[in-house]
């Protein structure tokens, strides 16, 4: 798989209230788990953004 295609399938999970962010697979269970776990531990709100090609 080319790097460009792989990057299109990744998103960054970012917290609105602290410096937390993590790049995860777009359709993977890890992205939802990351949001749920951080939100549960902190009560913070998170969002996703597309990972841009470098």
PDB file of N, CA, C and O in Angstrom:
ATOM      1  N   UNK A   1       0.852  -1.174   0.000  1.00  0.00           N
ATOM      2  CA  UNK A   1       0.000   0.000   0.000  1.00  0.00           C
ATOM      3  C   UNK A   1       0.898   1.237   0.000  1.00  0.00           C
ATOM      4  O   UNK A   1       1.840   1.331   0.755  1.00  0.00           O
ATOM      5  N   UNK A   2       0.560   2.187  -0.859  1.00  0.00           N
ATOM      6  CA  UNK A   2       1.396   3.383  -0.931  1.00  0.00           C
ATOM      7  C   UNK A   2       1.189   4.249   0.301  1.00  0.00           C
ATOM      8  O   UNK A   2       0.157   4.192   0.969  1.00  0.00           O
ATOM      9  N   UNK A   3       2.175   5.094   0.580  1.00  0.00           N
ATOM     10  CA  UNK A   3       2.098   5.966   1.760  1.00  0.00           C
ATOM     11  C   UNK A   3       0.936   6.942   1.641  1.00  0.00           C
ATOM     12  O   UNK A   3       0.258   7.229   2.614  1.00  0.00           O
ATOM     13  N   UNK A   4       0.668   7.431   0.413  1.00  0.00           N
ATOM     14  CA  UNK A   4      -0.424   8.388   0.222  1.00  0.00           C
ATOM     15  C   UNK A   4      -1.768   7.754   0.567  1.00  0.00           C
ATOM     16  O   UNK A   4      -2.583   8.338   1.268  1.00  0.00           O
ATOM     17  N   UNK A   5      -2.011   6.549   0.098  1.00  0.00           N
ATOM     18  CA  UNK A   5      -3.265   5.856   0.397  1.00  0.00           C
ATOM     19  C   UNK A   5      -3.363   5.579   1.886  1.00  0.00           C
ATOM     20  O   UNK A   5      -4.399   5.770   2.504  1.00  0.00           O
ATOM     21  N   UNK A   6      -2.264   5.148   2.502  1.00  0.00           N
ATOM     22  CA  UNK A   6      -2.266   4.855   3.924  1.00  0.00           C
ATOM     23  C   UNK A   6      -2.589   6.106   4.737  1.00  0.00           C
ATOM     24  O   UNK A   6      -3.353   6.046   5.687  1.00  0.00           O
ATOM     25  N   UNK A   7      -2.037   7.260   4.377  1.00  0.00           N
ATOM     26  CA  UNK A   7      -2.300   8.484   5.126  1.00  0.00           C
ATOM     27  C   UNK A   7      -3.751   8.920   4.993  1.00  0.00           C
ATOM     28  O   UNK A   7      -4.312   9.481   5.904  1.00  0.00           O
ATOM     29  N   UNK A   8      -4.402   8.650   3.831  1.00  0.00           N
ATOM     30  CA  UNK A   8      -5.795   9.007   3.655  1.00  0.00           C
ATOM     31  C   UNK A   8      -6.686   8.203   4.599  1.00  0.00           C
ATOM     32  O   UNK A   8      -7.790   8.604   4.890  1.00  0.00           O
ATOM     33  N   UNK A   9      -6.210   7.067   5.072  1.00  0.00           N
ATOM     34  CA  UNK A   9      -6.989   6.214   5.945  1.00  0.00           C
ATOM     35  C   UNK A   9      -6.716   6.496   7.414  1.00  0.00           C
ATOM     36  O   UNK A   9      -7.151   5.761   8.276  1.00  0.00           O
ATOM     37  N   UNK A  10      -6.002   7.558   7.703  1.00  0.00           N
ATOM     38  CA  UNK A  10      -5.659   7.885   9.085  1.00  0.00           C
ATOM     39  C   UNK A  10      -6.247   9.235   9.464  1.00  0.00           C
ATOM     40  O   UNK A  10      -6.378  10.120   8.635  1.00  0.00           O
ATOM     41  N   UNK A  11      -6.606   9.361  10.728  1.00  0.00           N
ATOM     42  CA  UNK A  11      -7.105  10.631  11.262  1.00  0.00           C
ATOM     43  C   UNK A  11      -6.393  10.914  12.572  1.00  0.00           C
ATOM     44  O   UNK A  11      -5.853  10.012  13.211  1.00  0.00           O
ATOM     45  N   UNK A  12      -6.391  12.166  12.943  1.00  0.00           N
ATOM     46  CA  UNK A  12      -5.814  12.562  14.231  1.00  0.00           C
ATOM     47  C   UNK A  12      -6.969  12.857  15.180  1.00  0.00           C
ATOM     48  O   UNK A  12      -7.864  13.623  14.858  1.00  0.00           O
ATOM     49  N   UNK A  13      -6.952  12.205  16.322  1.00  0.00           N
ATOM     50  CA  UNK A  13      -7.937  12.466  17.375  1.00  0.00           C
ATOM     51  C   UNK A  13      -7.337  13.558  18.250  1.00  0.00           C
ATOM     52  O   UNK A  13      -6.220  13.417  18.738  1.00  0.00           O
ATOM     53  N   UNK A  14      -8.065  14.674  18.417  1.00  0.00           N
ATOM     54  CA  UNK A  14      -7.542  15.835  19.127  1.00  0.00           C
ATOM     55  C   UNK A  14      -8.520  16.235  20.234  1.00  0.00           C
ATOM     56  O   UNK A  14      -9.731  16.270  20.018  1.00  0.00           O
ATOM     57  N   UNK A  15      -7.981  16.552  21.395  1.00  0.00           N
ATOM     58  CA  UNK A  15      -8.789  17.010  22.516  1.00  0.00           C
ATOM     59  C   UNK A  15      -8.956  18.522  22.431  1.00  0.00           C
ATOM     60  O   UNK A  15      -8.009  19.242  22.137  1.00  0.00           O
ATOM     61  N   UNK A  16     -10.157  19.000  22.707  1.00  0.00           N
ATOM     62  CA  UNK A  16     -10.430  20.445  22.690  1.00  0.00           C
ATOM     63  C   UNK A  16      -9.956  21.133  23.970  1.00  0.00           C
ATOM     64  O   UNK A  16      -9.864  22.348  24.016  1.00  0.00           O
ATOM     65  N   UNK A  17      -9.648  20.352  25.014  1.00  0.00           N
ATOM     66  CA  UNK A  17      -9.387  20.952  26.322  1.00  0.00           C
ATOM     67  C   UNK A  17      -7.987  20.716  26.866  1.00  0.00           C
ATOM     68  O   UNK A  17      -7.627  21.262  27.905  1.00  0.00           O
ATOM     69  N   UNK A  18      -7.186  19.884  26.201  1.00  0.00           N
ATOM     70  CA  UNK A  18      -5.813  19.648  26.639  1.00  0.00           C
ATOM     71  C   UNK A  18      -4.967  19.306  25.411  1.00  0.00           C
ATOM     72  O   UNK A  18      -5.510  19.152  24.314  1.00  0.00           O
ATOM     73  N   UNK A  19      -3.659  19.179  25.561  1.00  0.00           N
ATOM     74  CA  UNK A  19      -2.798  18.945  24.399  1.00  0.00           C
ATOM     75  C   UNK A  19      -2.820  17.521  23.848  1.00  0.00           C
ATOM     76  O   UNK A  19      -2.046  17.197  22.966  1.00  0.00           O
ATOM     77  N   UNK A  20      -3.725  16.658  24.289  1.00  0.00           N
ATOM     78  CA  UNK A  20      -3.795  15.278  23.813  1.00  0.00           C
ATOM     79  C   UNK A  20      -4.138  15.209  22.329  1.00  0.00           C
ATOM     80  O   UNK A  20      -5.059  15.867  21.856  1.00  0.00           O
ATOM     81  N   UNK A  21      -3.387  14.422  21.577  1.00  0.00           N
ATOM     82  CA  UNK A  21      -3.743  14.074  20.203  1.00  0.00           C
ATOM     83  C   UNK A  21      -3.078  12.749  19.865  1.00  0.00           C
ATOM     84  O   UNK A  21      -2.030  12.407  20.412  1.00  0.00           O
ATOM     85  N   UNK A  22      -3.719  11.997  18.974  1.00  0.00           N
ATOM     86  CA  UNK A  22      -3.193  10.695  18.590  1.00  0.00           C
ATOM     87  C   UNK A  22      -3.654  10.381  17.177  1.00  0.00           C
ATOM     88  O   UNK A  22      -4.823  10.577  16.843  1.00  0.00           O
ATOM     89  N   UNK A  23      -2.745   9.893  16.319  1.00  0.00           N
ATOM     90  CA  UNK A  23      -3.082   9.501  14.963  1.00  0.00           C
ATOM     91  C   UNK A  23      -3.504   8.032  14.989  1.00  0.00           C
ATOM     92  O   UNK A  23      -2.796   7.186  15.525  1.00  0.00           O
ATOM     93  N   UNK A  24      -4.687   7.749  14.407  1.00  0.00           N
ATOM     94  CA  UNK A  24      -5.239   6.392  14.408  1.00  0.00           C
ATOM     95  C   UNK A  24      -5.793   6.063  13.035  1.00  0.00           C
ATOM     96  O   UNK A  24      -5.997   6.949  12.195  1.00  0.00           O
ATOM     97  N   UNK A  25      -6.066   4.775  12.787  1.00  0.00           N
ATOM     98  CA  UNK A  25      -6.704   4.358  11.542  1.00  0.00           C
ATOM     99  C   UNK A  25      -8.125   4.896  11.494  1.00  0.00           C
ATOM    100  O   UNK A  25      -8.859   4.819  12.479  1.00  0.00           O
ATOM    101  N   UNK A  26      -8.524   5.428  10.335  1.00  0.00           N
ATOM    102  CA  UNK A  26      -9.823   6.077  10.181  1.00  0.00           C
ATOM    103  C   UNK A  26     -10.979   5.140  10.507  1.00  0.00           C
ATOM    104  O   UNK A  26     -11.912   5.518  11.195  1.00  0.00           O
ATOM    105  N   UNK A  27     -10.950   3.933  10.001  1.00  0.00           N
ATOM    106  CA  UNK A  27     -12.066   3.014  10.184  1.00  0.00           C
ATOM    107  C   UNK A  27     -11.804   1.982  11.267  1.00  0.00           C
ATOM    108  O   UNK A  27     -12.589   1.069  11.443  1.00  0.00           O
ATOM    109  N   UNK A  28     -10.706   2.129  11.981  1.00  0.00           N
ATOM    110  CA  UNK A  28     -10.357   1.141  12.985  1.00  0.00           C
ATOM    111  C   UNK A  28     -11.081   1.355  14.296  1.00  0.00           C
ATOM    112  O   UNK A  28     -11.557   2.444  14.604  1.00  0.00           O
ATOM    113  N   UNK A  29     -11.167   0.316  15.062  1.00  0.00           N
ATOM    114  CA  UNK A  29     -11.794   0.395  16.378  1.00  0.00           C
ATOM    115  C   UNK A  29     -10.960   1.268  17.308  1.00  0.00           C
ATOM    116  O   UNK A  29     -11.478   1.876  18.229  1.00  0.00           O
ATOM    117  N   UNK A  30      -9.659   1.368  17.049  1.00  0.00           N
ATOM    118  CA  UNK A  30      -8.770   2.141  17.913  1.00  0.00           C
ATOM    119  C   UNK A  30      -9.177   3.614  17.980  1.00  0.00           C
ATOM    120  O   UNK A  30      -9.055   4.236  19.030  1.00  0.00           O
ATOM    121  N   UNK A  31      -9.673   4.184  16.890  1.00  0.00           N
ATOM    122  CA  UNK A  31     -10.061   5.600  16.931  1.00  0.00           C
ATOM    123  C   UNK A  31     -11.216   5.820  17.889  1.00  0.00           C
ATOM    124  O   UNK A  31     -11.211   6.734  18.694  1.00  0.00           O
ATOM    125  N   UNK A  32     -12.246   4.956  17.850  1.00  0.00           N
ATOM    126  CA  UNK A  32     -13.356   5.125  18.783  1.00  0.00           C
ATOM    127  C   UNK A  32     -12.935   4.822  20.200  1.00  0.00           C
ATOM    128  O   UNK A  32     -13.349   5.502  21.127  1.00  0.00           O
ATOM    129  N   UNK A  33     -12.101   3.810  20.390  1.00  0.00           N
ATOM    130  CA  UNK A  33     -11.617   3.478  21.736  1.00  0.00           C
ATOM    131  C   UNK A  33     -10.819   4.633  22.322  1.00  0.00           C
ATOM    132  O   UNK A  33     -10.943   4.950  23.494  1.00  0.00           O
ATOM    133  N   UNK A  34      -9.988   5.271  21.502  1.00  0.00           N
ATOM    134  CA  UNK A  34      -9.178   6.399  21.962  1.00  0.00           C
ATOM    135  C   UNK A  34     -10.072   7.528  22.445  1.00  0.00           C
ATOM    136  O   UNK A  34      -9.858   8.095  23.515  1.00  0.00           O
ATOM    137  N   UNK A  35     -11.109   7.849  21.675  1.00  0.00           N
ATOM    138  CA  UNK A  35     -12.027   8.919  22.050  1.00  0.00           C
ATOM    139  C   UNK A  35     -12.767   8.563  23.336  1.00  0.00           C
ATOM    140  O   UNK A  35     -12.863   9.363  24.266  1.00  0.00           O
ATOM    141  N   UNK A  36     -13.275   7.352  23.397  1.00  0.00           N
ATOM    142  CA  UNK A  36     -14.040   6.916  24.569  1.00  0.00           C
ATOM    143  C   UNK A  36     -13.170   6.929  25.819  1.00  0.00           C
ATOM    144  O   UNK A  36     -13.558   7.460  26.859  1.00  0.00           O
ATOM    145  N   UNK A  37     -11.968   6.353  25.718  1.00  0.00           N
ATOM    146  CA  UNK A  37     -11.096   6.263  26.895  1.00  0.00           C
ATOM    147  C   UNK A  37     -10.673   7.635  27.400  1.00  0.00           C
ATOM    148  O   UNK A  37     -10.744   7.909  28.588  1.00  0.00           O
ATOM    149  N   UNK A  38     -10.234   8.512  26.512  1.00  0.00           N
ATOM    150  CA  UNK A  38      -9.790   9.837  26.950  1.00  0.00           C
ATOM    151  C   UNK A  38     -10.967  10.620  27.525  1.00  0.00           C
ATOM    152  O   UNK A  38     -10.847  11.256  28.574  1.00  0.00           O
ATOM    153  N   UNK A  39     -12.116  10.551  26.869  1.00  0.00           N
ATOM    154  CA  UNK A  39     -13.296  11.255  27.361  1.00  0.00           C
ATOM    155  C   UNK A  39     -13.737  10.734  28.716  1.00  0.00           C
ATOM    156  O   UNK A  39     -14.098  11.503  29.605  1.00  0.00           O
ATOM    157  N   UNK A  40     -13.695   9.433  28.892  1.00  0.00           N
ATOM    158  CA  UNK A  40     -14.112   8.829  30.158  1.00  0.00           C
ATOM    159  C   UNK A  40     -13.154   9.216  31.281  1.00  0.00           C
ATOM    160  O   UNK A  40     -13.580   9.529  32.388  1.00  0.00           O
ATOM    161  N   UNK A  41     -11.853   9.206  30.997  1.00  0.00           N
ATOM    162  CA  UNK A  41     -10.848   9.513  32.017  1.00  0.00           C
ATOM    163  C   UNK A  41     -10.832  10.989  32.410  1.00  0.00           C
ATOM    164  O   UNK A  41     -10.544  11.325  33.549  1.00  0.00           O
ATOM    165  N   UNK A  42     -11.123  11.872  31.452  1.00  0.00           N
ATOM    166  CA  UNK A  42     -10.956  13.300  31.708  1.00  0.00           C
ATOM    167  C   UNK A  42     -12.247  14.107  31.665  1.00  0.00           C
ATOM    168  O   UNK A  42     -12.296  15.222  32.197  1.00  0.00           O
ATOM    169  N   UNK A  43     -13.264  13.604  30.979  1.00  0.00           N
ATOM    170  CA  UNK A  43     -14.480  14.384  30.758  1.00  0.00           C
ATOM    171  C   UNK A  43     -14.325  15.386  29.631  1.00  0.00           C
ATOM    172  O   UNK A  43     -15.199  16.200  29.388  1.00  0.00           O
ATOM    173  N   UNK A  44     -13.200  15.323  28.908  1.00  0.00           N
ATOM    174  CA  UNK A  44     -12.926  16.260  27.821  1.00  0.00           C
ATOM    175  C   UNK A  44     -13.670  15.857  26.553  1.00  0.00           C
ATOM    176  O   UNK A  44     -14.060  14.714  26.374  1.00  0.00           O
ATOM    177  N   UNK A  45     -13.821  16.826  25.633  1.00  0.00           N
ATOM    178  CA  UNK A  45     -14.445  16.611  24.337  1.00  0.00           C
ATOM    179  C   UNK A  45     -13.350  16.478  23.286  1.00  0.00           C
ATOM    180  O   UNK A  45     -12.407  17.276  23.265  1.00  0.00           O
ATOM    181  N   UNK A  46     -13.472  15.467  22.421  1.00  0.00           N
ATOM    182  CA  UNK A  46     -12.476  15.247  21.378  1.00  0.00           C
ATOM    183  C   UNK A  46     -13.122  15.350  20.000  1.00  0.00           C
ATOM    184  O   UNK A  46     -14.336  15.221  19.867  1.00  0.00           O
ATOM    185  N   UNK A  47     -12.293  15.581  18.987  1.00  0.00           N
ATOM    186  CA  UNK A  47     -12.761  15.596  17.610  1.00  0.00           C
ATOM    187  C   UNK A  47     -11.689  14.963  16.738  1.00  0.00           C
ATOM    188  O   UNK A  47     -10.575  14.713  17.199  1.00  0.00           O
ATOM    189  N   UNK A  48     -12.035  14.675  15.493  1.00  0.00           N
ATOM    190  CA  UNK A  48     -11.054  14.093  14.563  1.00  0.00           C
ATOM    191  C   UNK A  48     -10.776  15.082  13.451  1.00  0.00           C
ATOM    192  O   UNK A  48     -11.628  15.894  13.085  1.00  0.00           O
ATOM    193  N   UNK A  49      -9.567  15.002  12.914  1.00  0.00           N
ATOM    194  CA  UNK A  49      -9.199  15.812  11.758  1.00  0.00           C
ATOM    195  C   UNK A  49      -8.407  14.922  10.814  1.00  0.00           C
ATOM    196  O   UNK A  49      -7.729  13.981  11.238  1.00  0.00           O
ATOM    197  N   UNK A  50      -8.498  15.209   9.532  1.00  0.00           N
ATOM    198  CA  UNK A  50      -7.792  14.438   8.523  1.00  0.00           C
ATOM    199  C   UNK A  50      -6.292  14.670   8.629  1.00  0.00           C
ATOM    200  O   UNK A  50      -5.858  15.805   8.841  1.00  0.00           O
ATOM    201  N   UNK A  51      -5.521  13.608   8.491  1.00  0.00           N
ATOM    202  CA  UNK A  51      -4.069  13.725   8.481  1.00  0.00           C
ATOM    203  C   UNK A  51      -3.654  14.159   7.086  1.00  0.00           C
ATOM    204  O   UNK A  51      -3.926  13.467   6.109  1.00  0.00           O
ATOM    205  N   UNK A  52      -3.038  15.318   6.977  1.00  0.00           N
ATOM    206  CA  UNK A  52      -2.605  15.861   5.686  1.00  0.00           C
ATOM    207  C   UNK A  52      -1.306  15.202   5.243  1.00  0.00           C
ATOM    208  O   UNK A  52      -0.473  14.834   6.065  1.00  0.00           O
ATOM    209  N   UNK A  53      -1.138  15.069   3.949  1.00  0.00           N
ATOM    210  CA  UNK A  53       0.134  14.558   3.401  1.00  0.00           C
ATOM    211  C   UNK A  53       1.230  15.568   3.664  1.00  0.00           C
ATOM    212  O   UNK A  53       1.025  16.770   3.513  1.00  0.00           O
ATOM    213  N   UNK A  54       2.392  15.074   4.068  1.00  0.00           N
ATOM    214  CA  UNK A  54       3.513  15.964   4.382  1.00  0.00           C
ATOM    215  C   UNK A  54       4.210  16.432   3.139  1.00  0.00           C
ATOM    216  O   UNK A  54       4.194  15.859   2.131  1.00  0.00           O
TER     217      UNK A  54
END
